[in-house]
PDB file of C-alpha atoms in Angstrom:
ATOM      1  CA  UNK A   1     121.879 119.797 121.255  1.00  0.00           C
ATOM      2  CA  UNK A   2     118.825 121.540 122.571  1.00  0.00           C
ATOM      3  CA  UNK A   3     116.305 118.750 121.319  1.00  0.00           C
ATOM      4  CA  UNK A   4     116.685 115.899 123.800  1.00  0.00           C
ATOM      5  CA  UNK A   5     114.824 112.666 122.640  1.00  0.00           C
ATOM      6  CA  UNK A   6     113.614 110.488 125.465  1.00  0.00           C
ATOM      7  CA  UNK A   7     113.694 106.738 125.456  1.00  0.00           C
ATOM      8  CA  UNK A   8     110.014 106.712 125.501  1.00  0.00           C
ATOM      9  CA  UNK A   9     109.879 108.769 122.212  1.00  0.00           C
ATOM     10  CA  UNK A  10     112.214 106.340 120.611  1.00  0.00           C
ATOM     11  CA  UNK A  11     110.257 103.280 121.893  1.00  0.00           C
ATOM     12  CA  UNK A  12     107.031 104.984 120.403  1.00  0.00           C
ATOM     13  CA  UNK A  13     108.645 105.473 116.987  1.00  0.00           C
ATOM     14  CA  UNK A  14     110.177 101.985 117.055  1.00  0.00           C
ATOM     15  CA  UNK A  15     106.574 100.583 117.619  1.00  0.00           C
ATOM     16  CA  UNK A  16     105.257 102.796 114.863  1.00  0.00           C
ATOM     17  CA  UNK A  17     107.832 101.850 112.291  1.00  0.00           C
ATOM     18  CA  UNK A  18     107.917  98.165 113.418  1.00  0.00           C
ATOM     19  CA  UNK A  19     111.481  98.194 113.889  1.00  0.00           C
ATOM     20  CA  UNK A  20     113.569  95.937 116.232  1.00  0.00           C
ATOM     21  CA  UNK A  21     116.350  97.951 117.618  1.00  0.00           C
ATOM     22  CA  UNK A  22     119.327  97.215 119.692  1.00  0.00           C
ATOM     23  CA  UNK A  23     120.450  99.348 122.687  1.00  0.00           C
ATOM     24  CA  UNK A  24     123.123 100.847 120.554  1.00  0.00           C
ATOM     25  CA  UNK A  25     120.674 101.561 117.840  1.00  0.00           C
ATOM     26  CA  UNK A  26     118.109 103.157 119.929  1.00  0.00           C
ATOM     27  CA  UNK A  27     121.008 105.416 121.186  1.00  0.00           C
ATOM     28  CA  UNK A  28     122.120 106.281 117.711  1.00  0.00           C
ATOM     29  CA  UNK A  29     118.449 107.014 116.674  1.00  0.00           C
ATOM     30  CA  UNK A  30     118.093 109.368 119.664  1.00  0.00           C
ATOM     31  CA  UNK A  31     121.206 111.133 118.630  1.00  0.00           C
ATOM     32  CA  UNK A  32     120.102 111.212 114.924  1.00  0.00           C
ATOM     33  CA  UNK A  33     116.477 112.429 115.527  1.00  0.00           C
ATOM     34  CA  UNK A  34     117.854 115.137 117.894  1.00  0.00           C
ATOM     35  CA  UNK A  35     120.269 116.489 115.182  1.00  0.00           C
ATOM     36  CA  UNK A  36     117.433 116.462 112.634  1.00  0.00           C
ATOM     37  CA  UNK A  37     115.134 118.520 114.974  1.00  0.00           C
ATOM     38  CA  UNK A  38     118.108 120.979 115.637  1.00  0.00           C
ATOM     39  CA  UNK A  39     118.461 121.403 112.023  1.00  0.00           C
ATOM     40  CA  UNK A  40     114.812 122.232 111.735  1.00  0.00           C
ATOM     41  CA  UNK A  41     115.132 124.724 114.516  1.00  0.00           C
ATOM     42  CA  UNK A  42     117.958 126.327 112.684  1.00  0.00           C
ATOM     43  CA  UNK A  43     115.928 126.465 109.476  1.00  0.00           C
ATOM     44  CA  UNK A  44     113.088 128.097 111.420  1.00  0.00           C
ATOM     45  CA  UNK A  45     115.315 130.958 112.181  1.00  0.00           C
ATOM     46  CA  UNK A  46     115.460 132.063 108.491  1.00  0.00           C
ATOM     47  CA  UNK A  47     113.888 135.280 107.457  1.00  0.00           C
ATOM     48  CA  UNK A  48     111.345 134.040 104.579  1.00  0.00           C
ATOM     49  CA  UNK A  49     109.180 137.153 104.644  1.00  0.00           C
ATOM     50  CA  UNK A  50     110.138 138.232 101.160  1.00  0.00           C
ATOM     51  CA  UNK A  51     109.938 134.489  99.696  1.00  0.00           C
ATOM     52  CA  UNK A  52     106.790 133.636  97.851  1.00  0.00           C
ATOM     53  CA  UNK A  53     105.521 130.221  98.810  1.00  0.00           C
ATOM     54  CA  UNK A  54     106.036 127.447  96.135  1.00  0.00           C
ATOM     55  CA  UNK A  55     103.938 124.440  95.145  1.00  0.00           C
ATOM     56  CA  UNK A  56     107.059 122.795  93.570  1.00  0.00           C
ATOM     57  CA  UNK A  57     110.731 123.297  93.952  1.00  0.00           C
ATOM     58  CA  UNK A  58     111.319 123.927  90.269  1.00  0.00           C
ATOM     59  CA  UNK A  59     109.528 126.267  88.051  1.00  0.00           C
ATOM     60  CA  UNK A  60     106.638 124.363  86.407  1.00  0.00           C
ATOM     61  CA  UNK A  61     104.483 125.622  83.763  1.00  0.00           C
ATOM     62  CA  UNK A  62     101.182 123.783  82.439  1.00  0.00           C
ATOM     63  CA  UNK A  63     102.500 120.911  80.492  1.00  0.00           C
ATOM     64  CA  UNK A  64      99.069 119.726  79.141  1.00  0.00           C
ATOM     65  CA  UNK A  65      98.545 120.100  75.551  1.00  0.00           C
ATOM     66  CA  UNK A  66      95.277 120.956  73.883  1.00  0.00           C
ATOM     67  CA  UNK A  67      93.031 117.962  73.288  1.00  0.00           C
ATOM     68  CA  UNK A  68      92.969 117.851  69.336  1.00  0.00           C
ATOM     69  CA  UNK A  69      91.520 115.096  67.394  1.00  0.00           C
ATOM     70  CA  UNK A  70      94.134 113.769  65.053  1.00  0.00           C
ATOM     71  CA  UNK A  71      92.625 110.562  63.557  1.00  0.00           C
ATOM     72  CA  UNK A  72      89.747 110.470  61.107  1.00  0.00           C
ATOM     73  CA  UNK A  73      86.617 108.201  61.046  1.00  0.00           C
ATOM     74  CA  UNK A  74      88.367 104.881  60.386  1.00  0.00           C
ATOM     75  CA  UNK A  75      85.359 102.571  61.092  1.00  0.00           C
ATOM     76  CA  UNK A  76      85.393 100.925  57.764  1.00  0.00           C
ATOM     77  CA  UNK A  77      88.956 100.225  57.700  1.00  0.00           C
ATOM     78  CA  UNK A  78      88.730  98.718  61.150  1.00  0.00           C
ATOM     79  CA  UNK A  79      85.741  96.697  60.387  1.00  0.00           C
ATOM     80  CA  UNK A  80      87.576  95.084  57.374  1.00  0.00           C
ATOM     81  CA  UNK A  81      89.473  92.966  59.903  1.00  0.00           C
ATOM     82  CA  UNK A  82      86.328  91.710  61.505  1.00  0.00           C
ATOM     83  CA  UNK A  83      85.601  87.992  61.011  1.00  0.00           C
ATOM     84  CA  UNK A  84      81.945  88.852  61.288  1.00  0.00           C
ATOM     85  CA  UNK A  85      80.007  92.049  61.445  1.00  0.00           C
ATOM     86  CA  UNK A  86      76.571  93.352  61.968  1.00  0.00           C
ATOM     87  CA  UNK A  87      75.918  96.910  60.650  1.00  0.00           C
ATOM     88  CA  UNK A  88      78.648  99.101  61.939  1.00  0.00           C
ATOM     89  CA  UNK A  89      79.893  96.603  64.736  1.00  0.00           C
ATOM     90  CA  UNK A  90      81.991  93.551  65.353  1.00  0.00           C
ATOM     91  CA  UNK A  91      79.661  90.439  65.603  1.00  0.00           C
ATOM     92  CA  UNK A  92      80.969  88.023  68.297  1.00  0.00           C
ATOM     93  CA  UNK A  93      79.602  84.792  69.746  1.00  0.00           C
ATOM     94  CA  UNK A  94      77.201  84.980  72.655  1.00  0.00           C
ATOM     95  CA  UNK A  95      79.042  84.499  75.967  1.00  0.00           C
ATOM     96  CA  UNK A  96      76.110  84.626  78.591  1.00  0.00           C
ATOM     97  CA  UNK A  97      73.071  82.389  78.413  1.00  0.00           C
TER      98      UNK A  97
END
């Protein structure tokens, strides 16, 4: 394990994450974080010169549809439900004096 995590680093992470860790849990965290960093180092050894950068793991195409109006002017049909109306609008009681 090339990445050695210090007690100070674990203490700092513990404070940032607002964790309460026992001594055993601190030691386990040091081991786990060291293993993660070792794995990242291993991934950095890969030759990615021929790999195109991705914005997403899966091939994604534009999923947006064209904005097409599908309903007609139904103002009259809607206003038939109005208990009171004024011109082409709902008429409601005054709420603010």
